[in-house]
Amino acid sequence: MTTNAIEITLENFQQIILEESKSKLVLVDFWAAQVPESLELKDKLAIGLQGFEQYILYATVDCQTQQQIAQQFGIQGLPTAILVKDGQPLDGLTGPQDDDNIKEFLANHLPKEEDLLLIQAQKLLADNNINDAFTAINSAYQLNSERADIKLMMADVYLQTGKISEAESLLTTILMVDQDSHYQALIAKLELASQAADSPEIKALEAQLVDDVDNVALQHQLVAQYSQVNRHEEALTLLFRLMQKDSSDAASKELYLDVLKALPDGDPLANKFRRKLYTLMY
């Protein structure tokens, strides 16, 4: 049985059906010992809900001892299960059910894999764990690249990892109907990030390098500035060119590895420049 399965009685009826169903779905399963099909459904629902306790509260009603509750729900026969939200029936199952029907019924109301990944990414980002947040939301995006809430979260993580152009491209795909306060906040973040990514310090170093193109120290300074504003691809490109010119350039290689370490696990940019590094090593 699921850990949150609870037997409904007259004493807790109001708390479960009227109060608990305000904050989460409540699946009320009606059963009786003399109806084997109802016991079978009870076991299968309990198994199907394992791991989803925070989304659906599983409650059971023994129709032999709680006839008044069964009558209040208008139960005509067993097995029967009714999904309740805000004290009102939302969906249900009646009669014997095969595994596919039960699976489909639960799938319609349980969070999908991308929902769980989105929630995980939101929590990780709130904890400032950006690398793991990127991994989670990227997985959600691969599962469903059309959902606005996933795209907005992906854009948020992009901005916090310095992928300004990627964030901008993603935000342009958000339909007007989905341009909510989260979208507006991200647009504001994008404008600030774009300004910060082209700071006076960076412009000054880039201008100096035009006249002193082989100055390695200047290039390292520029790499540091690029990294501070998350312009990682430009930093890595600059360092890779230095290593191509001088394979014994240990300082550039160390900086290169440091920039790679700053990128989230699974970041395509990190994979791309790791492969580039291997071409120099072998």
Short mmCIF file of C-alpha atoms in Angstrom, two decimals:
data_model
loop_
_atom_site.label_atom_id
_atom_site.label_comp_id
_atom_site.label_asym_id
_atom_site.label_seq_id
_atom_site.Cartn_x
_atom_site.Cartn_y
_atom_site.Cartn_z
CA MET A 1 0.00 0.00 0.00
CA THR A 2 1.10 3.58 -0.48
CA THR A 3 2.39 5.30 2.63
CA ASN A 4 -0.42 7.90 2.64
CA ALA A 5 -3.35 5.47 2.18
CA ILE A 6 -6.02 6.32 4.73
CA GLU A 7 -9.33 4.70 5.64
CA ILE A 8 -12.21 7.18 5.49
CA THR A 9 -14.68 7.17 8.37
CA LEU A 10 -17.43 9.51 9.46
CA GLU A 11 -14.97 11.09 11.89
CA ASN A 12 -12.39 12.11 9.26
CA PHE A 13 -14.71 12.46 6.25
CA GLN A 14 -14.85 16.25 6.29
CA GLN A 15 -11.10 16.61 6.83
CA ILE A 16 -10.20 14.30 3.94
CA ILE A 17 -12.92 14.97 1.39
CA LEU A 18 -13.50 18.67 1.96
CA GLU A 19 -10.21 19.99 3.35
CA GLU A 20 -7.44 17.75 1.98
CA SER A 21 -8.89 17.85 -1.52
CA LYS A 22 -8.31 21.62 -1.62
CA SER A 23 -4.55 21.14 -1.71
CA LYS A 24 -4.23 17.86 -3.63
CA LEU A 25 -6.28 15.28 -5.48
CA VAL A 26 -7.94 12.63 -3.33
CA LEU A 27 -8.63 9.23 -4.86
CA VAL A 28 -11.44 7.56 -2.91
CA ASP A 29 -11.53 3.80 -3.48
CA PHE A 30 -14.71 1.95 -2.41
CA TRP A 31 -14.32 -1.74 -1.58
CA ALA A 32 -15.88 -4.65 0.28
CA ALA A 33 -14.37 -7.94 1.38
CA GLN A 34 -17.10 -9.95 -0.37
CA VAL A 35 -16.34 -8.33 -3.77
CA PRO A 36 -12.98 -9.72 -5.01
CA GLU A 37 -12.83 -7.30 -7.94
CA SER A 38 -12.90 -4.35 -5.54
CA LEU A 39 -10.00 -5.83 -3.56
CA GLU A 40 -8.07 -6.35 -6.77
CA LEU A 41 -8.63 -2.75 -7.85
CA LYS A 42 -7.63 -1.54 -4.39
CA ASP A 43 -4.30 -3.35 -4.59
CA LYS A 44 -3.58 -2.15 -8.12
CA LEU A 45 -4.38 1.48 -7.34
CA ALA A 46 -2.18 1.34 -4.25
CA ILE A 47 0.72 0.04 -6.34
CA GLY A 48 0.11 2.53 -9.14
CA LEU A 49 0.21 5.47 -6.73
CA GLN A 50 3.47 4.53 -5.04
CA GLY A 51 5.91 7.43 -5.23
CA PHE A 52 3.20 9.99 -5.96
CA GLU A 53 1.97 10.60 -2.42
CA GLN A 54 2.59 14.33 -2.63
CA TYR A 55 0.27 14.64 -5.64
CA ILE A 56 -2.63 12.28 -4.85
CA LEU A 57 -3.92 11.22 -1.45
CA TYR A 58 -5.14 7.64 -1.62
CA ALA A 59 -8.17 6.98 0.59
CA THR A 60 -10.33 3.89 0.93
CA VAL A 61 -13.90 3.28 2.09
CA ASP A 62 -14.95 -0.10 3.49
CA CYS A 63 -18.52 -0.24 2.24
CA GLN A 64 -19.45 -2.85 4.86
CA THR A 65 -18.62 -0.63 7.81
CA GLN A 66 -19.08 2.79 6.17
CA GLN A 67 -22.36 2.38 4.32
CA GLN A 68 -23.39 5.96 5.06
CA ILE A 69 -20.34 7.30 3.25
CA ALA A 70 -20.94 5.00 0.26
CA GLN A 71 -24.55 6.22 0.11
CA GLN A 72 -23.44 9.84 0.30
CA PHE A 73 -21.29 9.27 -2.79
CA GLY A 74 -24.16 7.48 -4.52
CA ILE A 75 -22.21 4.27 -5.02
CA GLN A 76 -24.29 1.84 -7.11
CA GLY A 77 -21.83 -1.05 -7.35
CA LEU A 78 -18.29 -2.21 -6.76
CA PRO A 79 -15.53 -1.78 -7.64
CA THR A 80 -15.70 2.01 -7.80
CA ALA A 81 -13.04 4.67 -7.34
CA ILE A 82 -13.73 8.41 -7.45
CA LEU A 83 -11.18 11.18 -7.85
CA VAL A 84 -12.08 14.25 -5.78
CA LYS A 85 -10.83 17.83 -6.08
CA ASP A 86 -12.11 20.71 -3.93
CA GLY A 87 -14.75 18.39 -2.49
CA GLN A 88 -16.23 17.56 -5.90
CA PRO A 89 -15.93 14.41 -8.09
CA LEU A 90 -13.48 14.96 -10.93
CA ASP A 91 -13.13 11.54 -12.55
CA GLY A 92 -13.56 7.90 -11.66
CA LEU A 93 -13.51 4.19 -12.40
CA THR A 94 -16.49 1.84 -12.15
CA GLY A 95 -16.63 -1.89 -12.67
CA PRO A 96 -13.78 -4.37 -13.12
CA GLN A 97 -10.68 -2.77 -14.68
CA ASP A 98 -7.77 -4.26 -16.57
CA ASP A 99 -4.21 -3.03 -16.06
CA ASP A 100 -4.25 -0.80 -19.14
CA ASN A 101 -7.39 1.04 -18.03
CA ILE A 102 -5.96 1.64 -14.57
CA LYS A 103 -2.65 2.82 -16.00
CA GLU A 104 -4.39 5.22 -18.40
CA PHE A 105 -6.65 6.57 -15.65
CA LEU A 106 -3.72 7.30 -13.34
CA ALA A 107 -1.60 8.73 -16.17
CA ASN A 108 -4.31 11.30 -16.86
CA HIS A 109 -3.95 12.72 -13.34
CA LEU A 110 -0.42 11.95 -12.16
CA PRO A 111 2.42 14.30 -13.08
CA LYS A 112 4.37 13.28 -16.18
CA GLU A 113 8.12 12.74 -16.14
CA GLU A 114 8.71 16.23 -17.53
CA ASP A 115 6.54 17.69 -14.75
CA LEU A 116 8.73 16.05 -12.12
CA LEU A 117 11.89 17.25 -13.85
CA LEU A 118 10.50 20.80 -14.04
CA ILE A 119 9.72 20.77 -10.31
CA GLN A 120 13.18 19.40 -9.61
CA ALA A 121 14.81 22.12 -11.72
CA GLN A 122 12.82 24.83 -9.96
CA LYS A 123 13.97 23.60 -6.56
CA LEU A 124 17.59 23.29 -7.67
CA LEU A 125 17.60 26.78 -9.15
CA ALA A 126 16.07 28.17 -5.94
CA ASP A 127 18.98 26.54 -4.08
CA ASN A 128 21.40 28.15 -6.57
CA ASN A 129 22.43 24.70 -7.82
CA ILE A 130 22.55 25.89 -11.41
CA ASN A 131 24.49 22.99 -12.90
CA ASP A 132 22.03 20.35 -11.69
CA ALA A 133 19.11 22.64 -12.56
CA PHE A 134 20.39 22.77 -16.14
CA THR A 135 20.60 18.96 -16.29
CA ALA A 136 17.04 18.56 -15.00
CA ILE A 137 15.38 21.20 -17.17
CA ASN A 138 17.30 20.10 -20.24
CA SER A 139 15.93 16.57 -19.73
CA ALA A 140 12.41 17.99 -19.37
CA TYR A 141 12.89 20.04 -22.55
CA GLN A 142 14.00 16.95 -24.46
CA LEU A 143 10.78 15.21 -23.39
CA ASN A 144 8.51 18.15 -24.27
CA SER A 145 9.96 21.14 -26.13
CA GLU A 146 6.58 22.77 -26.75
CA ARG A 147 5.45 23.53 -23.20
CA ALA A 148 5.78 27.21 -22.34
CA ASP A 149 6.54 26.61 -18.64
CA ILE A 150 9.44 24.30 -19.54
CA LYS A 151 10.77 26.73 -22.15
CA LEU A 152 10.61 29.64 -19.70
CA MET A 153 12.48 27.64 -17.07
CA MET A 154 15.04 26.60 -19.67
CA ALA A 155 15.51 30.24 -20.69
CA ASP A 156 15.98 31.22 -17.03
CA VAL A 157 18.72 28.62 -16.60
CA TYR A 158 20.29 29.69 -19.90
CA LEU A 159 20.50 33.26 -18.63
CA GLN A 160 22.09 32.17 -15.37
CA THR A 161 24.68 30.11 -17.23
CA GLY A 162 25.49 32.92 -19.64
CA LYS A 163 23.80 31.45 -22.71
CA ILE A 164 22.28 34.75 -23.73
CA SER A 165 21.69 33.98 -27.40
CA GLU A 166 20.10 30.61 -26.54
CA ALA A 167 17.81 32.28 -23.99
CA GLU A 168 16.84 34.97 -26.48
CA SER A 169 16.05 32.39 -29.18
CA LEU A 170 13.91 30.39 -26.78
CA LEU A 171 12.00 33.44 -25.54
CA THR A 172 11.08 34.41 -29.10
CA THR A 173 9.10 31.14 -29.36
CA ILE A 174 6.83 31.97 -26.41
CA LEU A 175 3.33 32.68 -27.69
CA MET A 176 1.57 35.86 -26.58
CA VAL A 177 -0.95 33.88 -24.52
CA ASP A 178 1.96 32.52 -22.44
CA GLN A 179 3.77 35.83 -21.98
CA ASP A 180 3.04 36.06 -18.26
CA SER A 181 4.92 37.76 -15.43
CA HIS A 182 7.63 35.07 -15.53
CA TYR A 183 8.18 35.81 -19.22
CA GLN A 184 8.33 39.56 -18.60
CA ALA A 185 10.86 39.06 -15.81
CA LEU A 186 13.04 36.97 -18.11
CA ILE A 187 12.91 39.62 -20.83
CA ALA A 188 14.18 42.13 -18.28
CA LYS A 189 16.93 39.71 -17.22
CA LEU A 190 17.88 39.22 -20.85
CA GLU A 191 18.31 42.96 -21.39
CA LEU A 192 20.49 43.27 -18.29
CA ALA A 193 22.56 40.23 -19.24
CA SER A 194 23.11 41.57 -22.74
CA GLN A 195 24.39 44.86 -21.32
CA ALA A 196 26.65 43.16 -18.77
CA ALA A 197 28.10 40.82 -21.39
CA ASP A 198 29.63 43.76 -23.24
CA SER A 199 31.19 45.68 -20.35
CA PRO A 200 33.61 48.63 -20.77
CA GLU A 201 36.44 46.40 -19.47
CA ILE A 202 35.81 43.85 -22.19
CA LYS A 203 35.59 46.52 -24.89
CA ALA A 204 38.87 48.04 -23.71
CA LEU A 205 40.71 44.71 -23.75
CA GLU A 206 39.32 43.82 -27.18
CA ALA A 207 40.52 47.20 -28.49
CA GLN A 208 44.01 46.64 -27.05
CA LEU A 209 44.24 43.21 -28.67
CA VAL A 210 43.52 44.70 -32.08
CA ASP A 211 46.87 46.50 -31.83
CA ASP A 212 48.67 43.74 -29.89
CA VAL A 213 47.16 40.56 -31.27
CA ASP A 214 49.85 38.17 -29.92
CA ASN A 215 49.82 39.44 -26.33
CA VAL A 216 49.03 36.29 -24.33
CA ALA A 217 48.65 38.15 -21.03
CA LEU A 218 46.01 40.44 -22.54
CA GLN A 219 44.17 37.44 -23.95
CA HIS A 220 44.17 35.77 -20.54
CA GLN A 221 42.74 38.95 -19.03
CA LEU A 222 40.04 38.96 -21.68
CA VAL A 223 39.29 35.28 -20.97
CA ALA A 224 38.79 36.15 -17.30
CA GLN A 225 36.40 38.97 -18.22
CA TYR A 226 34.49 36.76 -20.64
CA SER A 227 34.13 34.09 -17.95
CA GLN A 228 32.81 36.57 -15.40
CA VAL A 229 29.91 37.47 -17.70
CA ASN A 230 29.39 33.84 -18.80
CA ARG A 231 30.71 34.34 -22.32
CA HIS A 232 32.27 30.91 -22.04
CA GLU A 233 32.37 30.01 -25.71
CA GLU A 234 34.42 33.07 -26.60
CA ALA A 235 36.75 32.40 -23.67
CA LEU A 236 37.29 28.79 -24.72
CA THR A 237 37.76 29.72 -28.37
CA LEU A 238 40.46 32.23 -27.43
CA LEU A 239 42.28 29.73 -25.21
CA PHE A 240 42.03 26.94 -27.77
CA ARG A 241 43.72 29.13 -30.38
CA LEU A 242 46.52 29.86 -27.93
CA MET A 243 47.02 26.14 -27.28
CA GLN A 244 46.99 25.43 -31.00
CA LYS A 245 49.83 27.93 -31.45
CA ASP A 246 51.82 26.61 -28.50
CA SER A 247 51.11 23.09 -27.25
CA SER A 248 53.34 23.71 -24.21
CA ASP A 249 51.21 26.68 -23.03
CA ALA A 250 50.36 25.29 -19.58
CA ALA A 251 48.73 28.50 -18.34
CA SER A 252 46.24 28.58 -21.21
CA LYS A 253 45.46 24.87 -20.73
CA GLU A 254 44.82 25.42 -17.02
CA LEU A 255 42.46 28.31 -17.75
CA TYR A 256 40.76 26.22 -20.43
CA LEU A 257 40.09 23.41 -17.96
CA ASP A 258 38.84 25.89 -15.36
CA VAL A 259 36.28 27.30 -17.81
CA LEU A 260 35.13 23.78 -18.72
CA LYS A 261 34.64 22.94 -15.04
CA ALA A 262 32.39 25.97 -14.64
CA LEU A 263 29.95 24.61 -17.24
CA PRO A 264 27.02 22.38 -16.21
CA ASP A 265 27.25 18.61 -16.68
CA GLY A 266 25.89 17.66 -20.07
CA ASP A 267 26.33 21.16 -21.49
CA PRO A 268 26.82 20.79 -25.27
CA LEU A 269 29.40 23.58 -25.17
CA ALA A 270 31.48 21.65 -22.64
CA ASN A 271 31.27 18.49 -24.74
CA LYS A 272 32.27 20.41 -27.86
CA PHE A 273 35.38 21.94 -26.32
CA ARG A 274 36.40 18.73 -24.54
CA ARG A 275 36.46 17.07 -27.95
CA LYS A 276 38.56 19.95 -29.26
CA LEU A 277 41.01 19.45 -26.41
CA TYR A 278 41.33 15.74 -27.24
CA THR A 279 42.33 16.64 -30.82
CA LEU A 280 45.35 18.49 -29.42
CA MET A 281 46.29 15.72 -27.03
CA TYR A 282 46.12 12.77 -29.46
#
